[in-house]
CSV table of C-alpha atoms in Angstrom, one decimal:
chain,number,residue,atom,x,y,z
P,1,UNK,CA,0.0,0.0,0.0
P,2,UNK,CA,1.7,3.8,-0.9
P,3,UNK,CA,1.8,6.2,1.7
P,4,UNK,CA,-1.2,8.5,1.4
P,5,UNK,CA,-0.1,10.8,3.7
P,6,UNK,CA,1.9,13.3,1.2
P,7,UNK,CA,-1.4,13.6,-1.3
P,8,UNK,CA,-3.4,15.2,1.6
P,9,UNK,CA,-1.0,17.2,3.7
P,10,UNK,CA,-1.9,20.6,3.0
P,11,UNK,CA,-0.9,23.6,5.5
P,12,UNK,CA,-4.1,24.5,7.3
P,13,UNK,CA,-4.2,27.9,9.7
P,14,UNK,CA,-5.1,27.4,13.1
P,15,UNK,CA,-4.2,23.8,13.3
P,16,UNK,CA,-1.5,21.9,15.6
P,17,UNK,CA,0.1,19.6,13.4
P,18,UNK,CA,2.3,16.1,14.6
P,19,UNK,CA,4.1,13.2,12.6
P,20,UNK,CA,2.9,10.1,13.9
P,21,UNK,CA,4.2,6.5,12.5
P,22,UNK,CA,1.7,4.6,13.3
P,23,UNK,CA,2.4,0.3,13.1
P,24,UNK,CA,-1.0,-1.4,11.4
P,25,UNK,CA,-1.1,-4.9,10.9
P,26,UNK,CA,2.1,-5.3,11.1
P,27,UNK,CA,3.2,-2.0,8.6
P,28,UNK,CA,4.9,1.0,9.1
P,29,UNK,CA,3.1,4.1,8.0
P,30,UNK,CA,4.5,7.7,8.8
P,31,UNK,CA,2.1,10.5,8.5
P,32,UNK,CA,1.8,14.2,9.3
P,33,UNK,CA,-1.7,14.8,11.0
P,34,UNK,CA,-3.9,17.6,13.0
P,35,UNK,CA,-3.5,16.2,16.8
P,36,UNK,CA,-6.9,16.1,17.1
P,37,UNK,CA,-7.3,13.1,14.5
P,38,UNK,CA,-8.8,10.2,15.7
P,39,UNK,CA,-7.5,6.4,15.1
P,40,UNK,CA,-10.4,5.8,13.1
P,41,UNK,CA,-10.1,8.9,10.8
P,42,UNK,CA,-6.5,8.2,10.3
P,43,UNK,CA,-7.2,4.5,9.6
P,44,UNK,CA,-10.0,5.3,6.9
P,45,UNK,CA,-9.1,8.8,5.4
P,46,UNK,CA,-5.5,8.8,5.4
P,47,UNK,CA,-4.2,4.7,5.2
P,48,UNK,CA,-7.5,3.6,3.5
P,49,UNK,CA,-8.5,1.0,5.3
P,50,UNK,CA,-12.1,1.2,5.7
P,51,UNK,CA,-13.1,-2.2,7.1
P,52,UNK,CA,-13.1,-0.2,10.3
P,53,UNK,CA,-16.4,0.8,10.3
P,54,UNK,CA,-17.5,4.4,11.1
P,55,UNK,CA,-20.9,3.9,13.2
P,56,UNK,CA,-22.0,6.5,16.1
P,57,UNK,CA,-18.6,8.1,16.4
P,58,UNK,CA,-19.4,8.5,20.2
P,59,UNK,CA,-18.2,5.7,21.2
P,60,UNK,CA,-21.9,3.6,21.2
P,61,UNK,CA,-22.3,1.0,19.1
P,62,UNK,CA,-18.8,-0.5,18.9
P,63,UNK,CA,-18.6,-0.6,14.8
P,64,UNK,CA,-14.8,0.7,15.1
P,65,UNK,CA,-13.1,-1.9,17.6
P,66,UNK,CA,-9.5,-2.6,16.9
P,67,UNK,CA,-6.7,-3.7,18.5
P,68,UNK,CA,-4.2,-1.8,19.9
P,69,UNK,CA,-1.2,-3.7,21.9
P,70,UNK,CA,-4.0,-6.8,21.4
P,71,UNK,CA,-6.7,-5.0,23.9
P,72,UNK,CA,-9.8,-3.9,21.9
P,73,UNK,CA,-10.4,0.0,21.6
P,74,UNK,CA,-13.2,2.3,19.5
P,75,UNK,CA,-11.0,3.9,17.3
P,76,UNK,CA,-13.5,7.1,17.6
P,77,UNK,CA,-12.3,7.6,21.0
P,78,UNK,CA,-9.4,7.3,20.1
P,79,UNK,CA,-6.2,9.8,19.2
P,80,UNK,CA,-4.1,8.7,16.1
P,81,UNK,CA,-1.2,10.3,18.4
P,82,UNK,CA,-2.0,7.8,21.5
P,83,UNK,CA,-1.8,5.2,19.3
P,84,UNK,CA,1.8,5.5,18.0
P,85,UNK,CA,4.6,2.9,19.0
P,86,UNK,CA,1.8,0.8,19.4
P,87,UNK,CA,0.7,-2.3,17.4
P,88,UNK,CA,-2.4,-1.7,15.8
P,89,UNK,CA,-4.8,-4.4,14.4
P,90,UNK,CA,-7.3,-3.6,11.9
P,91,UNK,CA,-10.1,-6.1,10.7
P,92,UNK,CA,-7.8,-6.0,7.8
P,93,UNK,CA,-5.0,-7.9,9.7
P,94,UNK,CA,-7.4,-10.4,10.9
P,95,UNK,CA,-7.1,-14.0,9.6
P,96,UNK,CA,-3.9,-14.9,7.0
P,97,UNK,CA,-2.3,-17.0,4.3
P,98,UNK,CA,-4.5,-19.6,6.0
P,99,UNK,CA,-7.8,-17.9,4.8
P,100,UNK,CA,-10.4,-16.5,7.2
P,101,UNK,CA,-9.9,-16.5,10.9
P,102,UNK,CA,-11.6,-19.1,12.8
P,103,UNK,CA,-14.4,-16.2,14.1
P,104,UNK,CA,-14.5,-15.3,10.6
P,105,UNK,CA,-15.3,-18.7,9.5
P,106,UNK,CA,-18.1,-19.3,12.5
P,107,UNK,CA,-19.7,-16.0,11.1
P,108,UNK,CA,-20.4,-17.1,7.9
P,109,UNK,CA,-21.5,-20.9,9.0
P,110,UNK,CA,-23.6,-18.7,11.2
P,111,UNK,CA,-25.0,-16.1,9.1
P,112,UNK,CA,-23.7,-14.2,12.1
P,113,UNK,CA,-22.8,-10.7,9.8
P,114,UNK,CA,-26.4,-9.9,8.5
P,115,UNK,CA,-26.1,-6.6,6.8
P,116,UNK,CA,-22.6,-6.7,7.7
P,117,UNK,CA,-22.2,-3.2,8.7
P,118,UNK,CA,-21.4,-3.9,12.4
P,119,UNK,CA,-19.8,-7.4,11.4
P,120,UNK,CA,-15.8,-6.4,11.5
P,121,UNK,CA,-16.2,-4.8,15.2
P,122,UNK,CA,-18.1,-7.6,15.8
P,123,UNK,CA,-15.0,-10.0,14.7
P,124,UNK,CA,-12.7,-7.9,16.4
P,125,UNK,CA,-14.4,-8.0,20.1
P,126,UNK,CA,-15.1,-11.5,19.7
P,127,UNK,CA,-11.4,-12.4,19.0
P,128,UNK,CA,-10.2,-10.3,21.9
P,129,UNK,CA,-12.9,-12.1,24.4
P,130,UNK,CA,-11.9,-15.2,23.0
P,131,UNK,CA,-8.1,-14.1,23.6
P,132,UNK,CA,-9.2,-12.6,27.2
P,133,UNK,CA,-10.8,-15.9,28.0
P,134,UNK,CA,-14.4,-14.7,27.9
P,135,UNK,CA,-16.4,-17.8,26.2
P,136,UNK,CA,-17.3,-19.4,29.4
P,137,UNK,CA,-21.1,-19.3,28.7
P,138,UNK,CA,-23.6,-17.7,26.7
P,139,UNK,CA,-24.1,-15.1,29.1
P,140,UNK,CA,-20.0,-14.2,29.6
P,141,UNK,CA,-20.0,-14.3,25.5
P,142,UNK,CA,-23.2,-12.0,25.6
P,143,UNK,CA,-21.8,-9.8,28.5
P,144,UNK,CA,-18.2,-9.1,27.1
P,145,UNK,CA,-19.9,-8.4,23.5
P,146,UNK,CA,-22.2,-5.6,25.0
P,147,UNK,CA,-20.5,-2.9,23.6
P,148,UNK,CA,-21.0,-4.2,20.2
P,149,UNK,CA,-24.7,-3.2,18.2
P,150,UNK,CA,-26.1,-4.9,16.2
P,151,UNK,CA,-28.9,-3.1,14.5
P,152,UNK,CA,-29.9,-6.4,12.2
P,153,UNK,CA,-30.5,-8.6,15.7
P,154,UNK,CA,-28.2,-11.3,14.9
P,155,UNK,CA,-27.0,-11.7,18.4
P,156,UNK,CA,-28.2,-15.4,18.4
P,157,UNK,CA,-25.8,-16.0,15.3
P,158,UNK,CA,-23.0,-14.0,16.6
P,159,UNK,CA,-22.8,-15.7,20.1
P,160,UNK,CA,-23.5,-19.0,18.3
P,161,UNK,CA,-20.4,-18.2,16.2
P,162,UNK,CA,-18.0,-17.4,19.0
P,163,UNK,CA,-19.3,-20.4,20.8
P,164,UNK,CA,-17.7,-22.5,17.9
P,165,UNK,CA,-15.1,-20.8,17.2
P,166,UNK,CA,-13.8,-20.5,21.0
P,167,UNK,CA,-14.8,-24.2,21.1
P,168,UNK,CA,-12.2,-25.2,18.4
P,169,UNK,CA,-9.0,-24.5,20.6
P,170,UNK,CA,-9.3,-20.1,20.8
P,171,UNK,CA,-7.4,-19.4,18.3
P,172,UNK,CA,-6.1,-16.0,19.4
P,173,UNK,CA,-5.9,-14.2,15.8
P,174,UNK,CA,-2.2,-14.3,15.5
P,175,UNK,CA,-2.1,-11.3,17.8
């Protein structure tokens, strides 16, 4: 992927302006931004990945969770600044060579995406509970997933899905 960053740097008055690398899914990307960026502006706008899904931006429903140092985070609440020198994990950096990660895979055999707009913050809590330990019951799954909306109602699906793929060893998403 190029480095976006020099196409859209443009000096703007009033603004406080920082360099921030930023390490996401495992690349390097060095970009000049307004400190009051968030992570999920920076990861949409300016490195184009835009499987990190902009839902309330208030920090509500959840549709921006990534990773950062493995510990889920909404990327709206988020500084790019506070993020740097950390590892970042996108839904883009989830799964490998391998094909889908196992939550991935459950989702699908569970039609646990439905309109798929919440889907990819759904994956990303769901791999960090399953990496946390959280799968213990229904109710843990259901608990530890709260901060995740789903406007379709596929929670059945989605805690069915977890339940398998937690079930098959909890694969901790190469993180």
């Amino acid at each position: 992927m190029r480095d976006v960053a020099s196409e859209r740097d443009v000096d703007r008055p009033g603004t406080i302006e920082r360099v921030v690398t930023l390490d996401v899914n495992g690349r390097s990307y060095t970009l000049r931004l307004d400190t009051r960026v968030t992570l999920l502006d920076a990861l949409r706008d300016r490195l184009g990945l835009t499987g990190t899904k902009k839902g309330c931006d208030q920090g509500a429903c959840g549709a921006c969770t990534v990773h950062l140092d493995g510990r889920r985070v909404l990327a709206c609440l988020t500084l790019a600044a506070q993020a740097e020198g950390r590892a970042i994990t996108t839904i883009e950096g989830v799964g490998g060579a391998d094909g889908p990660h196992p939550v991935q895979r459950a989702f699908m055999d569970h039609d646990g995406f439905q309109c798929g707009f919440c889907t990819p913050g759904q994956i990303m809590s769901a791999v960090a509970l399953m990496a946390e330990g959280r799968t213990g019951s229904d109710e843990e799954i259901r608990e530890f997933m709260s901060g995740n909306l789903c406007r379709c109602g596929a929670y059945p699906n989605i805690v069915a899905a977890i339940r398998e793929a937690a079930s098959g060893g909890g694969y901790d998403a190469h993180l």
